[in-house]
Coordinates of C-alpha atoms in Angstrom, one line a residue:
X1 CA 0.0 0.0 0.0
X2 CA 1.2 3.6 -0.1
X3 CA 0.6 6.5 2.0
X4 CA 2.9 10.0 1.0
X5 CA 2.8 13.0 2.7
X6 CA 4.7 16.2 1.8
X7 CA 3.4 19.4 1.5
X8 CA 5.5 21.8 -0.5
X9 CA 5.6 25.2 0.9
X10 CA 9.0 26.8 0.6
X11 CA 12.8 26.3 0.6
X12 CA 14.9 23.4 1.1
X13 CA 15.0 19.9 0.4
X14 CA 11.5 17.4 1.3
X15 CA 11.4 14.1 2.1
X16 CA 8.6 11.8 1.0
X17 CA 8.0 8.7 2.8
X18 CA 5.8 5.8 0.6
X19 CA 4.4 3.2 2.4
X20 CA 4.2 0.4 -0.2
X21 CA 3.7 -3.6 0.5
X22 CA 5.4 -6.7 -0.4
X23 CA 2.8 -10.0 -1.1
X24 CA 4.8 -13.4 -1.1
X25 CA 3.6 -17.0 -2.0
X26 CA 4.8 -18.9 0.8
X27 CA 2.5 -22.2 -0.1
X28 CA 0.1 -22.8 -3.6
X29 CA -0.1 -23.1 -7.4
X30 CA 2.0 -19.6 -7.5
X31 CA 4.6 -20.4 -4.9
X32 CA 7.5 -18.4 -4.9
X33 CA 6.6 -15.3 -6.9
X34 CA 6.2 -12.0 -5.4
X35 CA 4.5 -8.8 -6.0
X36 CA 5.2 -5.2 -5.0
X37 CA 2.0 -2.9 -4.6
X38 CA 2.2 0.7 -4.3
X39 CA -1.7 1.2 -4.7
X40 CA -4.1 2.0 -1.6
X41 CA -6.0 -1.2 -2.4
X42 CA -4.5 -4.9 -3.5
X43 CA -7.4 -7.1 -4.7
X44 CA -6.6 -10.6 -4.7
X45 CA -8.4 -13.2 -7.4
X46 CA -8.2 -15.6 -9.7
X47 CA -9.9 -12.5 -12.2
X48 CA -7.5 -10.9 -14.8
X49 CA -8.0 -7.5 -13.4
X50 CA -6.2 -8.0 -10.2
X51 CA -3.6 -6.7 -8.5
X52 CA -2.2 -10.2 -7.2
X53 CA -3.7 -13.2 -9.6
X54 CA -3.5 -16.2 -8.3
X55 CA -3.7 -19.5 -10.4
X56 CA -5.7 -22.0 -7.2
X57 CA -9.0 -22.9 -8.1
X58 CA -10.0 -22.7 -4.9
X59 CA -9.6 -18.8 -5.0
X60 CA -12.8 -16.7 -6.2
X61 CA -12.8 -14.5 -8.9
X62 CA -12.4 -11.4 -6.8
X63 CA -11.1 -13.6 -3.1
X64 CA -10.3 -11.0 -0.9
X65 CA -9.0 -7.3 -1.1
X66 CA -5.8 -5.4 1.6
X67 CA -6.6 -1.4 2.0
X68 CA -4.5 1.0 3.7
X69 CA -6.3 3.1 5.9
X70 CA -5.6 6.2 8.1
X71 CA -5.5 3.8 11.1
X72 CA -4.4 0.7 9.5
X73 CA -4.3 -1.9 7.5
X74 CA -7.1 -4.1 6.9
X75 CA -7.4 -8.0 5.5
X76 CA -11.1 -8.3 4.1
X77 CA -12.7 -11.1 2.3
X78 CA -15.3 -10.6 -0.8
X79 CA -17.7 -13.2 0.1
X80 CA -15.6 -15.6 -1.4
X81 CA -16.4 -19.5 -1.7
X82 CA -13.4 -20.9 -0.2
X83 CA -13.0 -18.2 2.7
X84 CA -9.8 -16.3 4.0
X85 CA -8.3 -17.2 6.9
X86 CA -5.5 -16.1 9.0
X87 CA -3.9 -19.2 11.3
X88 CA -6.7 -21.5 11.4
X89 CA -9.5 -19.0 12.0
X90 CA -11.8 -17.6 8.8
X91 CA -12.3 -14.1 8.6
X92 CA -14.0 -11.5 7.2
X93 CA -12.1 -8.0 8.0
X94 CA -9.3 -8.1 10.1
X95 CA -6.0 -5.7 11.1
X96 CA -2.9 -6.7 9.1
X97 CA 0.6 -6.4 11.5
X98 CA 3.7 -6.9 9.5
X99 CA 4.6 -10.1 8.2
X100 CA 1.6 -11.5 8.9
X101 CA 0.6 -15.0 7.3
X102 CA -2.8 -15.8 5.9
X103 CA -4.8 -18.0 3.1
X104 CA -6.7 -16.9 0.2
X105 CA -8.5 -20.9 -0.1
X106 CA -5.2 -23.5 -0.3
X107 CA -2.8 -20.0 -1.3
X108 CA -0.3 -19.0 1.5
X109 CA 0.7 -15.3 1.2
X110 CA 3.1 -13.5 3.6
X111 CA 2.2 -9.7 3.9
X112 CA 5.3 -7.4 4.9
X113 CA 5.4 -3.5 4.3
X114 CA 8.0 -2.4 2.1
X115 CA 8.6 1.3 2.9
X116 CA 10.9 4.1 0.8
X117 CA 11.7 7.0 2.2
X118 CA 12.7 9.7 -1.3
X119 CA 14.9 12.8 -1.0
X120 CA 13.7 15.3 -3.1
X121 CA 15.8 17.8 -4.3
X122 CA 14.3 21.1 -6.2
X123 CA 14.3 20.4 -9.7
X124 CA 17.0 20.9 -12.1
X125 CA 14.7 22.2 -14.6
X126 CA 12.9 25.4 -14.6
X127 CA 9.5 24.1 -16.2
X128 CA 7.8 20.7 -15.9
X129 CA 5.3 20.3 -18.8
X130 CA 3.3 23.4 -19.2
X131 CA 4.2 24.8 -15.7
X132 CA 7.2 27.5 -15.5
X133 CA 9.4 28.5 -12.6
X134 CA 13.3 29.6 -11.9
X135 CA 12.6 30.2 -8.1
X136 CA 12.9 27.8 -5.0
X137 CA 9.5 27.4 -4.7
X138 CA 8.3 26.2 -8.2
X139 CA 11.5 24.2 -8.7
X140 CA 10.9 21.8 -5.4
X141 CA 7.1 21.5 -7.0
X142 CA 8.5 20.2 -9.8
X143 CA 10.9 18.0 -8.4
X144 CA 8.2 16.3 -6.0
X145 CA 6.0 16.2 -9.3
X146 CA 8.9 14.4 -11.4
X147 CA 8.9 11.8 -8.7
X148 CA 5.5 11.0 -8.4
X149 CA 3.5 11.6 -11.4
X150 CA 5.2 8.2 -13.3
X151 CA 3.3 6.2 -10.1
X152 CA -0.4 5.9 -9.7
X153 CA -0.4 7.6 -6.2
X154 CA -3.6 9.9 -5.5
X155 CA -2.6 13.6 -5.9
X156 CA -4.0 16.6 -3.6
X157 CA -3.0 20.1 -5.2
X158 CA -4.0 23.0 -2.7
X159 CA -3.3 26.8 -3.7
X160 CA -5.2 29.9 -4.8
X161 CA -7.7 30.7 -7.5
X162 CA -5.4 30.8 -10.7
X163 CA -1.9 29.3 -9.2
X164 CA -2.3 26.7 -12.1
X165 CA -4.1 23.7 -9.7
X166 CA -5.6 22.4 -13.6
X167 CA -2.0 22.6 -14.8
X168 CA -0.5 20.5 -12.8
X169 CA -3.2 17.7 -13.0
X170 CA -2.7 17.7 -16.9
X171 CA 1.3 17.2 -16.3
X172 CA 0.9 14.4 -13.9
X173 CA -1.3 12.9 -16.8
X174 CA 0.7 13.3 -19.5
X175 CA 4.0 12.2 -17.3
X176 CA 2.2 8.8 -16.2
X177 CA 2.2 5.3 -18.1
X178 CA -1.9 6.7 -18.3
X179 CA -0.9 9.2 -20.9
X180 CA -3.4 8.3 -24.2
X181 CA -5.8 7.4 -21.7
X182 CA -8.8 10.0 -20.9
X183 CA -8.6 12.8 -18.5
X184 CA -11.7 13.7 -17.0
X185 CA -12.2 17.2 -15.4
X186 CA -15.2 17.7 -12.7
X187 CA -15.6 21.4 -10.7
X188 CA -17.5 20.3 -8.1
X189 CA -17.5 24.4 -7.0
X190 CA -19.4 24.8 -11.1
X191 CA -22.1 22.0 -10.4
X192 CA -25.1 21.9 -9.2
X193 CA -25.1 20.4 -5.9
X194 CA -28.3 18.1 -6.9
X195 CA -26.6 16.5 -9.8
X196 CA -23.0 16.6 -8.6
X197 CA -23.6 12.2 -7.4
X198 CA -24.9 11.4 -11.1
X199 CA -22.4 13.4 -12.8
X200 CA -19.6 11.4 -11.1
X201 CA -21.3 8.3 -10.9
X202 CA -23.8 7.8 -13.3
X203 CA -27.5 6.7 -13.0
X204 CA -29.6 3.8 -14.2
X205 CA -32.8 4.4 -16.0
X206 CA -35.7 6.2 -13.8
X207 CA -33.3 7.0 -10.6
X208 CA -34.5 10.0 -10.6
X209 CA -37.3 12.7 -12.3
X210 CA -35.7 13.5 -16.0
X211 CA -33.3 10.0 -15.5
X212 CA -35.2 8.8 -19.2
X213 CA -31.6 6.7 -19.8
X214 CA -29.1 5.2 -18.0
X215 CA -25.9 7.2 -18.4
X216 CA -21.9 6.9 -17.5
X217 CA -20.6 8.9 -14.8
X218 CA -17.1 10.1 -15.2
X219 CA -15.5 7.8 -13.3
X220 CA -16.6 5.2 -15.7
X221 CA -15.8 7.9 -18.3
X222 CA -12.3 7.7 -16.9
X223 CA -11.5 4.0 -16.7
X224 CA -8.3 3.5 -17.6
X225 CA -6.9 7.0 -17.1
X226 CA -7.4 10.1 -14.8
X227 CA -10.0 11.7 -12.8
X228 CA -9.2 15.6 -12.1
X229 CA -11.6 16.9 -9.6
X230 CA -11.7 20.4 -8.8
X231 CA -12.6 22.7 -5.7
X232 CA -13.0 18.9 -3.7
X233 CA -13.8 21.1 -0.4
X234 CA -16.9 21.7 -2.0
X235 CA -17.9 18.5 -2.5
X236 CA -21.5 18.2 -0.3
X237 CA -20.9 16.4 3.0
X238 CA -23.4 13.8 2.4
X239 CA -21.9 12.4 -1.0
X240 CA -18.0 12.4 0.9
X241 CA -18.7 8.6 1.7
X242 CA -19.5 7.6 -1.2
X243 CA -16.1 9.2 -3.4
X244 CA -14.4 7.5 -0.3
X245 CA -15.9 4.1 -1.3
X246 CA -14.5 4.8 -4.7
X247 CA -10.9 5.5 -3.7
X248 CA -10.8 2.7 -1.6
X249 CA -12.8 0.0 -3.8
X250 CA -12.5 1.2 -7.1
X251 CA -15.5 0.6 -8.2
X252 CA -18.9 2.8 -8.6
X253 CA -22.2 2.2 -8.1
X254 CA -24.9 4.1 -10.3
X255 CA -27.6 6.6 -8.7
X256 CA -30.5 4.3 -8.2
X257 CA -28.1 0.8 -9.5
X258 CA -27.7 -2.2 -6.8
X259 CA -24.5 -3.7 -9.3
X260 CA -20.8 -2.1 -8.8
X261 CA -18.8 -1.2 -12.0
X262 CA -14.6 -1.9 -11.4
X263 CA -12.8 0.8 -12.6
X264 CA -9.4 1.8 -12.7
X265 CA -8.6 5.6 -12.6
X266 CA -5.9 7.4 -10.8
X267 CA -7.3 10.7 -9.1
X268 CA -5.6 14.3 -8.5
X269 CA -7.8 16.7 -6.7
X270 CA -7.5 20.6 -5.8
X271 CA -8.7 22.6 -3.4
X272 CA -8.2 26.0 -2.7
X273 CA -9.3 25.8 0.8
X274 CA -7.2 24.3 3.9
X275 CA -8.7 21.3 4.0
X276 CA -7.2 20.5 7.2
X277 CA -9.1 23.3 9.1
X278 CA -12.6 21.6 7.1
X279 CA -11.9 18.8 8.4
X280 CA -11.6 20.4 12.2
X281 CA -14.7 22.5 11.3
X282 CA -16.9 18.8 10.8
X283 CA -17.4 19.9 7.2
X284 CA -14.7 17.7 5.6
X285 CA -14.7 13.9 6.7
X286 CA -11.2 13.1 7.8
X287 CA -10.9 9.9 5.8
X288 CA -11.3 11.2 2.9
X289 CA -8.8 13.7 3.6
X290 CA -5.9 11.0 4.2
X291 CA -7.1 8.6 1.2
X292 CA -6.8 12.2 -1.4
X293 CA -3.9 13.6 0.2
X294 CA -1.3 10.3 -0.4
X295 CA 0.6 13.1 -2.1
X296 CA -0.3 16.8 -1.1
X297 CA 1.4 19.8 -2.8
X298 CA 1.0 23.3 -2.4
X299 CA 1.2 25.5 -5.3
X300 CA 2.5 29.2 -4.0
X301 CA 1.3 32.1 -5.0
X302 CA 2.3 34.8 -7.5
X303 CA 3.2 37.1 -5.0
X304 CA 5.2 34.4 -3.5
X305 CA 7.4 33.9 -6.5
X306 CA 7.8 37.6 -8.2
X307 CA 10.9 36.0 -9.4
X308 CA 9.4 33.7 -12.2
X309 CA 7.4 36.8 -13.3
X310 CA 10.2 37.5 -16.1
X311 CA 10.0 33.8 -17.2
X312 CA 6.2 33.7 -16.8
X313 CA 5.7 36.4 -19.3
X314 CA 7.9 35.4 -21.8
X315 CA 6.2 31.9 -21.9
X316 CA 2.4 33.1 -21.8
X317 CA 3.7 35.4 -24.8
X318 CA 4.8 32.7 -26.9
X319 CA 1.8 30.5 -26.5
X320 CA -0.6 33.4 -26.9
X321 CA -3.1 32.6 -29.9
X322 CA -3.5 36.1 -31.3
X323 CA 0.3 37.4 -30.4
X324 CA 1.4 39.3 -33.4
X325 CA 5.1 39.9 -32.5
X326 CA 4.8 41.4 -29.6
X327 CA 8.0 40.1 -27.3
X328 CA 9.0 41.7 -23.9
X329 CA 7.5 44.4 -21.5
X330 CA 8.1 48.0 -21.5
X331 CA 10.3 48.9 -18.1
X332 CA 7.5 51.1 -16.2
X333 CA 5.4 48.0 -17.2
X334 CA 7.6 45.7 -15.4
X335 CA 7.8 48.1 -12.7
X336 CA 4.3 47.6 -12.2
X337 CA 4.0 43.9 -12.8
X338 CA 6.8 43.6 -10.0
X339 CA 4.6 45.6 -7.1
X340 CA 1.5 44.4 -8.3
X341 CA 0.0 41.8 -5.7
X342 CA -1.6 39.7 -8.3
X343 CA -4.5 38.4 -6.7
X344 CA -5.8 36.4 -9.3
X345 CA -2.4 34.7 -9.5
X346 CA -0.8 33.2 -13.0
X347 CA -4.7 33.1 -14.3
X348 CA -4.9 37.2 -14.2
X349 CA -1.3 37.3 -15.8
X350 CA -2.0 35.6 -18.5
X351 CA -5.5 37.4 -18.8
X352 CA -4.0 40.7 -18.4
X353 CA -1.3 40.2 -21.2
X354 CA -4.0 38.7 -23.5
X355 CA -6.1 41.4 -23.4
X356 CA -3.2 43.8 -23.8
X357 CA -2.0 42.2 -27.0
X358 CA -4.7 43.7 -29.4
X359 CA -3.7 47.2 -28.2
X360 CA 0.3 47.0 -28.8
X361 CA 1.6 48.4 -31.6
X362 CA 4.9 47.8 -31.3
X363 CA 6.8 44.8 -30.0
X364 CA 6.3 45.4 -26.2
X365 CA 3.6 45.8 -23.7
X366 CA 3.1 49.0 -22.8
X367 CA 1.0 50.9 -19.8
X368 CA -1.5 52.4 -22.5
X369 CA -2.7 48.8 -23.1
X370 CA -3.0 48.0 -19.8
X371 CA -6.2 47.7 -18.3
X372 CA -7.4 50.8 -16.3
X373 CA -8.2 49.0 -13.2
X374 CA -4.1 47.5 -13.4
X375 CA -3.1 50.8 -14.0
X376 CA -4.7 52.6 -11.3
X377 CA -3.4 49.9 -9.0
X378 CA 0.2 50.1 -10.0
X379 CA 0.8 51.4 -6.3
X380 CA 0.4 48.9 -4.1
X381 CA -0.8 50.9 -0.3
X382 CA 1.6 50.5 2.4
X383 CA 0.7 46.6 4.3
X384 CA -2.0 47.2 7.7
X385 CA -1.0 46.7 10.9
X386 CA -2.1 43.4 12.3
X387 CA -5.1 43.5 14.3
X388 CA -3.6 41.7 17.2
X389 CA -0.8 44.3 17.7
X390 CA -0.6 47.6 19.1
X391 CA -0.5 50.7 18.5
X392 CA 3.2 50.7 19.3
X393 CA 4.5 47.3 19.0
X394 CA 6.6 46.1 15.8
X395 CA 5.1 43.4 13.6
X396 CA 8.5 41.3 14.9
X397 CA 6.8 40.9 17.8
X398 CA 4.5 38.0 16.6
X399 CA 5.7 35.1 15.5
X400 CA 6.2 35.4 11.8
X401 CA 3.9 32.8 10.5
X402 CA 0.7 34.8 12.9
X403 CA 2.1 37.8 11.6
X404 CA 2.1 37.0 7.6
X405 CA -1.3 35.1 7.8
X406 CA -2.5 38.3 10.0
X407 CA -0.7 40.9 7.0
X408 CA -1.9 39.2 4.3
X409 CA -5.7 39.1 5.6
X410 CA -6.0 42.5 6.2
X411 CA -4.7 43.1 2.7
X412 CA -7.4 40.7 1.2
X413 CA -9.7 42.5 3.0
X414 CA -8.2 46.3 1.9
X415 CA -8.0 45.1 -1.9
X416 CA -11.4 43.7 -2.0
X417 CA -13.2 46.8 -0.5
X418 CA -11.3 49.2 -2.9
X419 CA -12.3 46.7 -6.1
X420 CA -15.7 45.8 -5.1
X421 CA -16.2 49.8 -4.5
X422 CA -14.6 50.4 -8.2
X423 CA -17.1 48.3 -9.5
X424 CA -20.6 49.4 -8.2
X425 CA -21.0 46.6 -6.3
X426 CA -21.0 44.5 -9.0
X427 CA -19.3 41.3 -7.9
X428 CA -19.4 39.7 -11.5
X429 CA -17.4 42.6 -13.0
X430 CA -15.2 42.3 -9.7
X431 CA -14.7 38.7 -10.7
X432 CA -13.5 39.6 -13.7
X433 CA -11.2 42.2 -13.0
X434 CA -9.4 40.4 -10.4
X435 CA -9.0 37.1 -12.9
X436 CA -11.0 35.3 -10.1
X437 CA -14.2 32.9 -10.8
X438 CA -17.3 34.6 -9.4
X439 CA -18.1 32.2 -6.6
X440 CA -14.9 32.6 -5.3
X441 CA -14.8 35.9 -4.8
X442 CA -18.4 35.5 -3.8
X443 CA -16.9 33.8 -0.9
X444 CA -14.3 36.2 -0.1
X445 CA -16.8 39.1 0.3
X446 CA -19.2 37.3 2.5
X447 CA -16.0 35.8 4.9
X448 CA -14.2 39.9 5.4
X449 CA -18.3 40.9 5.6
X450 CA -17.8 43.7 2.4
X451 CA -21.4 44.3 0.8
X452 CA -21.9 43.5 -2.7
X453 CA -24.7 43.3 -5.5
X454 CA -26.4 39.8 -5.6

């Protein structure tokens, strides 16, 4: 089995420990061989589509099934004819310890964890696929991402609106032995909550009022290859258990369906919330957490990493559709791209430059085709004073990471008064000034309490 965790979130070197397991034939028609799983789930069978096939006829189809947990790992049987046992007793879910023993019908198999513990270095290379970056921060990203993406290890990408969470699911894809296969994009923050369990799942005939066919969800869709869901902390509470099932079965069961579909699909997810503080609030089950978050890496934020800016530009220039020659950035241009706080991250730098290219007339970007609402903001206003401090005391006196979250909210909370005021009220044309979707922003407003147009 495998469990990862690193969260990438600023200089030096990371570590990445993966829990994977050994199975051995001690005793039966496959004596001797040995397989190495790195999957959160080993289904045992005699069924081509297992992980470990075993050649006894006594063994079922699909025998018995090992699945790494948060708190363990467990040894459970599928109903099978021949029963599993561990020493002489027959069981149907038990706690696996290390190099433990037990009998899938007349097949011995030892069970022994086979852990690796990976150095990872920041990359060597200053882009990995379509994601760019000379700095620290993007560099160990893509050295955690060169690592992992050739495996089948579930993927949690957290970050901002617009640090490039899509991105980075489309390089894992295309870096993985899945590549060919289909990738299947869900926004579970886009869909409507009442269709969001059909859309991933499918539903048979009459499930439901409108249901007049039975129809594929997108896991099924995805058989074979990868499942990208987006915004995954806002996935409704009630629907948590069943995407769990799915991680830890693969298989689906259709809205208003009593048979299971296998599937095989790898997942990445994204979130731009801390899922860890859901999960403390009750509104994010803490399974589900640990079985998405095998791998979890942050994505940092534009203003985080003003030193790929001169790389970033260059590179949205060249892919630009409807560039016309235009190559570089006039100086009071990058003056202002530098103290800008971007908070619509990579996705409003690369909307801002496209929307400047049909009003260059030369070969760079210049302020006249900037937007007004950049160009009025090319001064960024001095940082607040945390809340927490006084009148007199230095912002050294808190520690630094109460003090940055503390800095940084009060400038959300500054930018968004002075845009939403800009605008009317009018939080669509906020949205789309800032390069942020409109329910995100929505959700920004209502947390800082700054009255807006519905």
């Amino acid at each position: 089995m495998s469990e990862i965790t690193s969260t990438i979130a600023g200089g030096g070197n990371r570590q990445i420990h993966i829990r994977r397991a050994r199975l051995t034939c001690m005793d039966g028609a496959n004596a001797g061989e040995a397989w190495q799983i790195d999957g959160d789930v080993i289904r045992i069978g005699a069924r081509g589509d297992n992980d470990v096939i075993l050649k006894d006829t006594t063994v079922s189809r699909l025998h018995a099934e090992i699945v790494r947990g948060h708190e363990g790992t467990i040894l459970r049987d599928h109903g099978s004819t021949n029963g599993t046992f561990v020493g002489p007793v027959r069981v149907r879910e038990v706690y696996l310890a290390p190099d433990t023993r037990f009998k899938c019908g007349k097949t011995e198999l030892l069970y022994r964890p086979d852990d690796e513990i990976i150095d990872v270095a920041p990359s060597e290379s200053d882009r990995f696929e379509e994601l760019v970056g000379r700095g620290i921060a993007m560099r160990e990203v893509f050295g955690v991402l060169e690592r992992v993406a050739p495996t089948g290890l579930t993927i949690l990408v957290s970050g901002e609106t617009g640090t490039g969470k899509e991105l980075v699911s489309r390089a894992i894809h295309n870096r993985s032995t899945r590549k060919g296969r289909p990738l299947v994009v869900f926004d579970c923050g886009a869909a409507q909550e009442t269709l969001v369990e059909s859309e991933l799942f499918g539903h048979e005939r009459g499930a439901f009022t409108g249901a007049v066919a039975a129809r594929e969800g997108l896991f099924e869709n995805a058989d074979g290859g990868t499942i990208f869901i987006d915004e995954i902390g806002e996935l409704p509470i009630e629907l948590q258990p069943k995407l769990l099932r799915v991680l830890e079965q693969r298989e689906v069961r259709r809205v208003g369906g009593a048979k299971t579909r296998h599937i095989d699909v790898r997942v990445v997810a994204a979130t731009n919330r801390n899922l860890r503080d859901e999960v403390a609030a009750g509104r994010f089950r803490e399974d589900l957490y640990y079985r998405l978050a095998v791998v979890e890496i942050r994505l940092p934020a534009l203003r985080e990493r003003k030193e790929d800016l001169p790389l970033l530009v260059e590179h949205l220039l060249r892919r630009a559709e409807h560039n016309r020659g235009v190559m570089s950035l006039a100086p009071e241009v990058r003056s202002l791209f530098e103290s800008y706080h971007w908070p619509g991250n990579v996705r409003e730098l690369n909307n801002v430059i496209e929307r400047a290219l049909p009003f260059c007339d030369g070969d760079r970007i210049t302020l006249s085709a900037l937007p007004d609402a950049l160009r009025s903001a090319k001064v960024l206003p001095a940082a607040p004073r945390p809340k927490s401090l006084s009148p007199d005391a230095p912002v050294s006196s808190l520690p630094l990471k109460d003090a940055k979250e503390s800095l940084i909210e009060a400038f959300e909370k500054q930018y968004l008064v002075d845009l939403i005021e800009r605008h009317d009220g009018n939080v669509t044309r906020a949205a789309q000034t800032a390069g942020m979707d409109r329910k995100s922003i929505t959700r920004l407003l209502k947390k800082h309490q700054i009255r807006y147009r519905e």
